Every structure is written in structure tokens, then in C-alpha cells.
Short mmCIF file of C-alpha atoms in Angstrom, two decimals:
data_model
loop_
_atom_site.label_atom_id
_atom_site.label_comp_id
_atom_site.label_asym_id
_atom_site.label_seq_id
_atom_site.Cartn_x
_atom_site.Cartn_y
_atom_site.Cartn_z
CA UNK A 1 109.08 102.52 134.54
CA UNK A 2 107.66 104.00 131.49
CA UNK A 3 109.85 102.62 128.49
CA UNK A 4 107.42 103.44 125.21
CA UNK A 5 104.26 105.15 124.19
CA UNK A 6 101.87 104.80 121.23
CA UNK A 7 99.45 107.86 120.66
CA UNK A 8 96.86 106.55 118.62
CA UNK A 9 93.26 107.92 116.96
CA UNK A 10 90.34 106.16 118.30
CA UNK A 11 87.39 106.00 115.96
CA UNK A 12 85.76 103.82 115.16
CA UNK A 13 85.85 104.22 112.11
CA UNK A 14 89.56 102.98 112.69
CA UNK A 15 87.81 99.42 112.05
CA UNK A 16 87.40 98.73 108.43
CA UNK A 17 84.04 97.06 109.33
CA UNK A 18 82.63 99.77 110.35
CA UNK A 19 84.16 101.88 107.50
CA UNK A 20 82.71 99.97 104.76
CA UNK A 21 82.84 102.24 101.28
CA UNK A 22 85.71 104.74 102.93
CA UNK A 23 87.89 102.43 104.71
CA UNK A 24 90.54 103.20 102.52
CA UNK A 25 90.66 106.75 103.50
CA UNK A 26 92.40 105.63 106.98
CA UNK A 27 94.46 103.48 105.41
CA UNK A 28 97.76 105.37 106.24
CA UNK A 29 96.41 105.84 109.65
CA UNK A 30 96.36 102.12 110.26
CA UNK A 31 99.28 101.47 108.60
CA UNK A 32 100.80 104.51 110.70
CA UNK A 33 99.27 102.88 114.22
CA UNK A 34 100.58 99.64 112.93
CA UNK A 35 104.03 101.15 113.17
CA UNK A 36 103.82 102.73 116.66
CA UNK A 37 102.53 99.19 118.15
CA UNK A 38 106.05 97.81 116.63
CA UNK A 39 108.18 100.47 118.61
CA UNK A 40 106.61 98.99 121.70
CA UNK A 41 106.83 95.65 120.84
CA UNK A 42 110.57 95.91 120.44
CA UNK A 43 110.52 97.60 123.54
CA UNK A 44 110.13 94.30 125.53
CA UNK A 45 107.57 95.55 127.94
CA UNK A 46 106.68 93.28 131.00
CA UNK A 47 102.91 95.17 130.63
CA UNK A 48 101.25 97.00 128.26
CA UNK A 49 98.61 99.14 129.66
CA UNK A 50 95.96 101.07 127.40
CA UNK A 51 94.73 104.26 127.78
CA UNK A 52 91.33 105.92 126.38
CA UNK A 53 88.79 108.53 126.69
CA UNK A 54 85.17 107.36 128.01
CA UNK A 55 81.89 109.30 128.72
CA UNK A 56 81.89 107.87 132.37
CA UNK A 57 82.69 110.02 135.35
CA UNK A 58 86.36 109.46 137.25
CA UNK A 59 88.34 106.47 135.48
CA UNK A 60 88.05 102.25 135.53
CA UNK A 61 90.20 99.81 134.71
CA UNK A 62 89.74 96.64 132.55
CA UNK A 63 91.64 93.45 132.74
CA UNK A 64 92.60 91.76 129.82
CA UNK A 65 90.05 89.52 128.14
CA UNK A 66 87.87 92.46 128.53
CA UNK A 67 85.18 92.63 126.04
CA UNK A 68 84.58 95.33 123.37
CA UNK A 69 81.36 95.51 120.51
CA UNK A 70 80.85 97.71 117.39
CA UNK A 71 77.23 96.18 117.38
CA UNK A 72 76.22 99.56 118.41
CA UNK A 73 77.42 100.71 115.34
CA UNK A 74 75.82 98.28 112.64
CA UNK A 75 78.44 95.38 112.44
CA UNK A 76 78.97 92.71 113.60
CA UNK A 77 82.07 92.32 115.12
CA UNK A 78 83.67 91.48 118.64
CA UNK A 79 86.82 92.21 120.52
CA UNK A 80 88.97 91.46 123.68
CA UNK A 81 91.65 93.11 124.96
CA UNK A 82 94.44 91.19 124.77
CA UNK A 83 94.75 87.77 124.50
CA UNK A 84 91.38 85.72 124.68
CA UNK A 85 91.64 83.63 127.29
CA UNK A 86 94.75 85.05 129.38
CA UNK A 87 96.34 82.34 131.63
CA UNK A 88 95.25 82.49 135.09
CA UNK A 89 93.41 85.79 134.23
CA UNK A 90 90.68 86.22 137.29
CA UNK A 91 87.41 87.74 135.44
CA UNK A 92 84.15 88.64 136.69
CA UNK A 93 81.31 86.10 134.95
CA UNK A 94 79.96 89.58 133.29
CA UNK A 95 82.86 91.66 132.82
CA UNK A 96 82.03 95.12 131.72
CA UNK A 97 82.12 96.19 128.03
CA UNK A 98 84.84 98.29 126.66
CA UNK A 99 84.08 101.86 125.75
CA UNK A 100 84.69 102.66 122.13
CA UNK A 101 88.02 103.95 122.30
CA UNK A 102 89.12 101.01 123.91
CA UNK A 103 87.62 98.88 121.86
CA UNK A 104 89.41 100.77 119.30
CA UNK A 105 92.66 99.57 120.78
CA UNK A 106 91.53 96.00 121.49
CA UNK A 107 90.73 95.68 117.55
CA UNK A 108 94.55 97.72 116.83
CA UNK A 109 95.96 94.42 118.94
CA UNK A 110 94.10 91.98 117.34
CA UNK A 111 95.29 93.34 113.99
CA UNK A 112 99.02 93.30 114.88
CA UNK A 113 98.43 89.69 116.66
CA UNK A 114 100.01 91.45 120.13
CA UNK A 115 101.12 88.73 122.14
CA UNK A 116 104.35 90.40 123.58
CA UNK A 117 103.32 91.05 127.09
CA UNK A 118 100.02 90.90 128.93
CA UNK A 119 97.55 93.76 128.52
CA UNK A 120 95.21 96.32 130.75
CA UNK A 121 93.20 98.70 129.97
CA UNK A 122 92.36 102.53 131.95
CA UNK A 123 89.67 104.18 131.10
CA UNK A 124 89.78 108.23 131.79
CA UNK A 125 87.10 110.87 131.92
CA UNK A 126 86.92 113.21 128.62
CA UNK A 127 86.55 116.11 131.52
CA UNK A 128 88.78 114.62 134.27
CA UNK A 129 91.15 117.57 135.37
CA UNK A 130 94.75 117.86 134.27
CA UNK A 131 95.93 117.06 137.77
CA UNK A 132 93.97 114.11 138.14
CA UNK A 133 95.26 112.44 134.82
CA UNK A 134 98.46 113.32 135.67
CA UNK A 135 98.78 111.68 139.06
CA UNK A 136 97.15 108.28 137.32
CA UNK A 137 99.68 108.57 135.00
CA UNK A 138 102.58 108.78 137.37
CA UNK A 139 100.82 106.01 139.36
CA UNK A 140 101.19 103.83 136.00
CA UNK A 141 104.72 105.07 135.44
CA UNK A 142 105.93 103.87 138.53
CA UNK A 143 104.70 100.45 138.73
CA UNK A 144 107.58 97.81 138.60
CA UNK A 145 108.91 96.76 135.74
CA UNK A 146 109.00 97.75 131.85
CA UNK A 147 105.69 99.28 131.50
CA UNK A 148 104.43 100.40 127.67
CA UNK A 149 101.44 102.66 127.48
CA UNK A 150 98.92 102.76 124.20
CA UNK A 151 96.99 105.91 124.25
CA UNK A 152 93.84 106.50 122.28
CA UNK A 153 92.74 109.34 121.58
CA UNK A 154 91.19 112.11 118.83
CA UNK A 155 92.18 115.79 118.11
CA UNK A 156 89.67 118.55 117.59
CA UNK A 157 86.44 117.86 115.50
CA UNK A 158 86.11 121.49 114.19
CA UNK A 159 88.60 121.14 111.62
CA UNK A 160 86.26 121.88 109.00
CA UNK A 161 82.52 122.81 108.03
CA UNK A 162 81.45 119.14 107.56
CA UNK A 163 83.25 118.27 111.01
CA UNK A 164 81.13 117.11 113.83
CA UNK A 165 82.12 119.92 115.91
CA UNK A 166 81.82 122.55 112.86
CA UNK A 167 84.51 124.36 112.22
CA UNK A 168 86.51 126.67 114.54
CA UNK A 169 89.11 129.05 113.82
CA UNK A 170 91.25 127.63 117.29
CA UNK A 171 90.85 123.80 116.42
CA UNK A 172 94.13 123.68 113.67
CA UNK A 173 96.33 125.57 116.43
CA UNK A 174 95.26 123.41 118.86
CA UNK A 175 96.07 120.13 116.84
CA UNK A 176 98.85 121.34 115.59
CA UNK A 177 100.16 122.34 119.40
CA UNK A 178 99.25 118.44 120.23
CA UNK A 179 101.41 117.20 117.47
CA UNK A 180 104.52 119.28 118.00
CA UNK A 181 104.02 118.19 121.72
CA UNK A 182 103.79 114.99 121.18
CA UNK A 183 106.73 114.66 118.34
CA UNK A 184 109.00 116.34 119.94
CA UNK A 185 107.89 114.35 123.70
CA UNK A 186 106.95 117.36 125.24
CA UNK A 187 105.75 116.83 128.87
CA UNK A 188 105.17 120.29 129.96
CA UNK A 189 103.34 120.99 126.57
CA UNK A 190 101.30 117.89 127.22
CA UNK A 191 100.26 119.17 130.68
CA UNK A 192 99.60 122.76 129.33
CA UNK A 193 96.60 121.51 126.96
CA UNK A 194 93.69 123.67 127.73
CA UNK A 195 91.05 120.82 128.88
CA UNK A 196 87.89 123.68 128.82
CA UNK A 197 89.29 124.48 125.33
CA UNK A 198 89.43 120.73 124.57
CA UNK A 199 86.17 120.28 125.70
CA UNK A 200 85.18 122.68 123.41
CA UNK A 201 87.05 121.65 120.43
CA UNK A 202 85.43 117.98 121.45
CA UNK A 203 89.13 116.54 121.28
CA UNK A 204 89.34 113.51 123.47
CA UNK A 205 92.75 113.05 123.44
CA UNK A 206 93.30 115.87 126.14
CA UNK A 207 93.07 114.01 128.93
CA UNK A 208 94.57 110.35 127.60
CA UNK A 209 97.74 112.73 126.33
CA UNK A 210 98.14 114.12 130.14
CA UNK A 211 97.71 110.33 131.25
CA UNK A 212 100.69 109.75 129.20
CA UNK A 213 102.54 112.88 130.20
CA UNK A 214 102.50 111.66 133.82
CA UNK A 215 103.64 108.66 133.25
CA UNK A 216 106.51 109.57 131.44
CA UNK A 217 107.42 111.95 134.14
CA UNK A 218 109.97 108.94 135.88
CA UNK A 219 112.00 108.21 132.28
CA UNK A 220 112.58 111.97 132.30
CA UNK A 221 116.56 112.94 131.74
CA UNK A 222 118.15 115.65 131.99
CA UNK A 223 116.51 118.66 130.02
CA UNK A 224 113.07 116.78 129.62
CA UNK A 225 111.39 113.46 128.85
CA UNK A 226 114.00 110.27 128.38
CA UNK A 227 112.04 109.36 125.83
CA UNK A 228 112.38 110.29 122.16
CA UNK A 229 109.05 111.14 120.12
CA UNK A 230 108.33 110.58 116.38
CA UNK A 231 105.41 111.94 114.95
CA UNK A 232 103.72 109.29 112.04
CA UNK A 233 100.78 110.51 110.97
CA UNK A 234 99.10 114.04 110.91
CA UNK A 235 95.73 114.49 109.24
CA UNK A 236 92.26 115.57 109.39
CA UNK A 237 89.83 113.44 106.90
CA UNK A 238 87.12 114.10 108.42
CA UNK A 239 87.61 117.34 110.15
CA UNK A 240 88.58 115.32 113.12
CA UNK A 241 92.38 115.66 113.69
CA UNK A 242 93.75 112.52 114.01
CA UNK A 243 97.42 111.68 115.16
CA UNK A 244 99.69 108.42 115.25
CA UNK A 245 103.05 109.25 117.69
CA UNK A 246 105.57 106.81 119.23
CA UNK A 247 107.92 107.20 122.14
CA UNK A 248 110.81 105.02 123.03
#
């Protein structure tokens, strides 16, 4: 059963390597993501299972020790998810590379030295359908045990002129839909996001977010989700709407 969430940004930019002259303008975000990986830590899980948005058609899964680069963007630097070397972990020789956003997450680990319960990593589609996340997500919900989730993910990028996306007049309501949703734990909200206006808006999140509403579908309680959200960080410095959440 589902007993925490973490909803956090994926850039890469996250990474103060690849950063360099304005990694202090994520700061709070780090700090913020720093935070949510606390509330599951003191949530004891028996798994923690990470969720991001790939380029890749349907959805894979990556056991821990997976590797992740940011050599494809000019530094280097290295990840795994999870621990190193997990004990009596069964990998391939050549186990495939993480995708950025789950890099992302491997890198958010490493920072907060996560060691609290072994780690696994899904990634999703950017255009897989609300139905489909939502049935992986109740798939992951229902596995035994306490089961945390850490899902990466982005808001629009049409916040502004200078935003990839350029700006849009529907990305703020859109983020700022995604944030209420996800501070106030929100499942049918969750499962309502648009994905062909997501797609639009390039936010990535869409379909991690729906991952996460399925899966919190079995800790529901009476009158919605049994688990309370707190929203930690809301902002979009680069025209990119970022957002930090935790659920416990």
C-alpha cells in the first residue's frame, strides 16, 4: 500500500553541475525536494519506487544500481539509483541508462544519502494515456508492503517569452490546477489533467502525476485520498513551472 509521495521537478538543471553560474537560482527547489524525500523517509517504506517521464514509447522499469549520465550535457558526472552495489541485486552486465528525469532522482538520493529502503525505478511515456498510467499506478499501489513513490516531473514550459515552450496564455492555469491538485491530494483532479493540453504545454509531469494518482487510489478514506498533501515549492525560473509536493 501506498504510504507517501514526493512530487519532484526533474531538470537537469536540478544538478548543480550542470547548473554552473545559476545553480543558486534552484536553490530553494533543492532544499524544497530535500524536504519531501524526509517525509518518506520517516515513512518507513519497505520500497521506494521512482517515477519519471521518458521519450520512449509504453513504460520500463529499472532496478536499483541502475545507471544514470549528465555527460550528454557537458559534465562529468555519474549516478545510480539507489545504493551502488545493492545486496544480492541481479543486474544485466549492460544495464540500460537512466533517462534524464530519472537520473534526476538518482542524483536527489545520492544527495540525501537514501539508504532507508531499497529503490526501483518506472519509467512512463510523456504521451501514455491517462488510463494507462493510472492502472500502473494502481498496480504499484497494491504491491505488498509499505510502498513510497518519488515522482519526477515538470509543469508547463510556456510560462513566459524566454520559456522553451514560449509563452501561452493556458500554461499558469494549468500549473496552478497541478499545484492545488497536488496540495490539497487531489486524485480526481490528478486524473482530470488534460494530457493533449499537456502535451502542448510540454509539461511532463502529466502522466508521472496520474502514475501517482493511481497508486494512491488503495490509501483512499472516506471523502478522498488517505493521504494528506503539502505543497513546498511553487515557481517558474525559467518559465518552466516547477513543483516540490509531499504526501503522507
Amino acid at each position: 500500500m501506498l504510504v507517501a509521495a514526493a512530487v519532484c521537478p526533474c531538470p537537469p538543471l536540478l544538478v548543480p553541475e550542470v547548473a554552473a553560474g545559476a545553480a543558486p537560482e534552484l536553490d530553494g527547489a533543492r532544499d524544497a525536494c530535500v524536504d519531501a524525500l524526509g517525509v518518506l523517509a520517516a515513512a518507513r517504506p519497505d520500497l521506494l519506487v521512482v517515477v519519471g517521464p521518458a521519450d520512449e514509447p509504453g513504460h520500463a522499469l529499472f532496478p536499483e544500481g541502475s545507471p544514470g549520465t549528465f555527460r550528454g550535457f557537458g559534465v562529468d558526472l555519474d549516478v545510480r539509483l539507489g545504493r551502488p552495489d545493492p545486496a544480492g541485486a541481479d543486474l544485466p552486465s549492460l544495464p540500460p541508462s537512466l533517462p534524464p528525469s530519472l537520473a534526476v532522482a538518482a542524483w536527489l538520493l545520492r544527495r540525501v544519502n537514501w539508504a532507508d529502503a531499497p529503490v526501483e525505478a518506472l519509467a512512463v511515456d510523456q504521451r501514455l494515456a491517462p488510463e494507462r498510467c493510472l492502472g500502473i499506478g494502481r498496480e504499484t499501489g497494491t504491491r505488498e508492503g509499505r510502498v513510497a513513490l518519488l515522482v519526477m516531473g515538470d509543469g508547463s514550459a510556456c510560462r513566459t517569452l524566454k520559456a522553451p515552450g514560449y509563452l501561452d496564455e493556458r500554461a499558469a492555469p494549468f500549473d496552478a490546477e497541478a499545484a492545488r491538485a497536488l496540495r490539497e491530494a487531489d486524485l480526481a483532479a490528478l486524473n482530470a489533467l488534460d494530457a493533449d493540453l499537456a502535451h502542448e504545454l510540454q509539461a511532463s509531469g502529466r502522466a508521472p502525476w496520474q502514475v501517482l494518482a493511481g497508486a494512491a487510489e488503495g490509501a483512499q478514506g472516506a471523502g478522498g485520498s488517505g493521504l494528506g498533501g503539502a505543497l513546498l515549492y511553487d515557481d517558474a525560473p525559467y518559465g518552466v513551472g516547477y513543483l516540490v509536493a509531499a504526501w503522507s
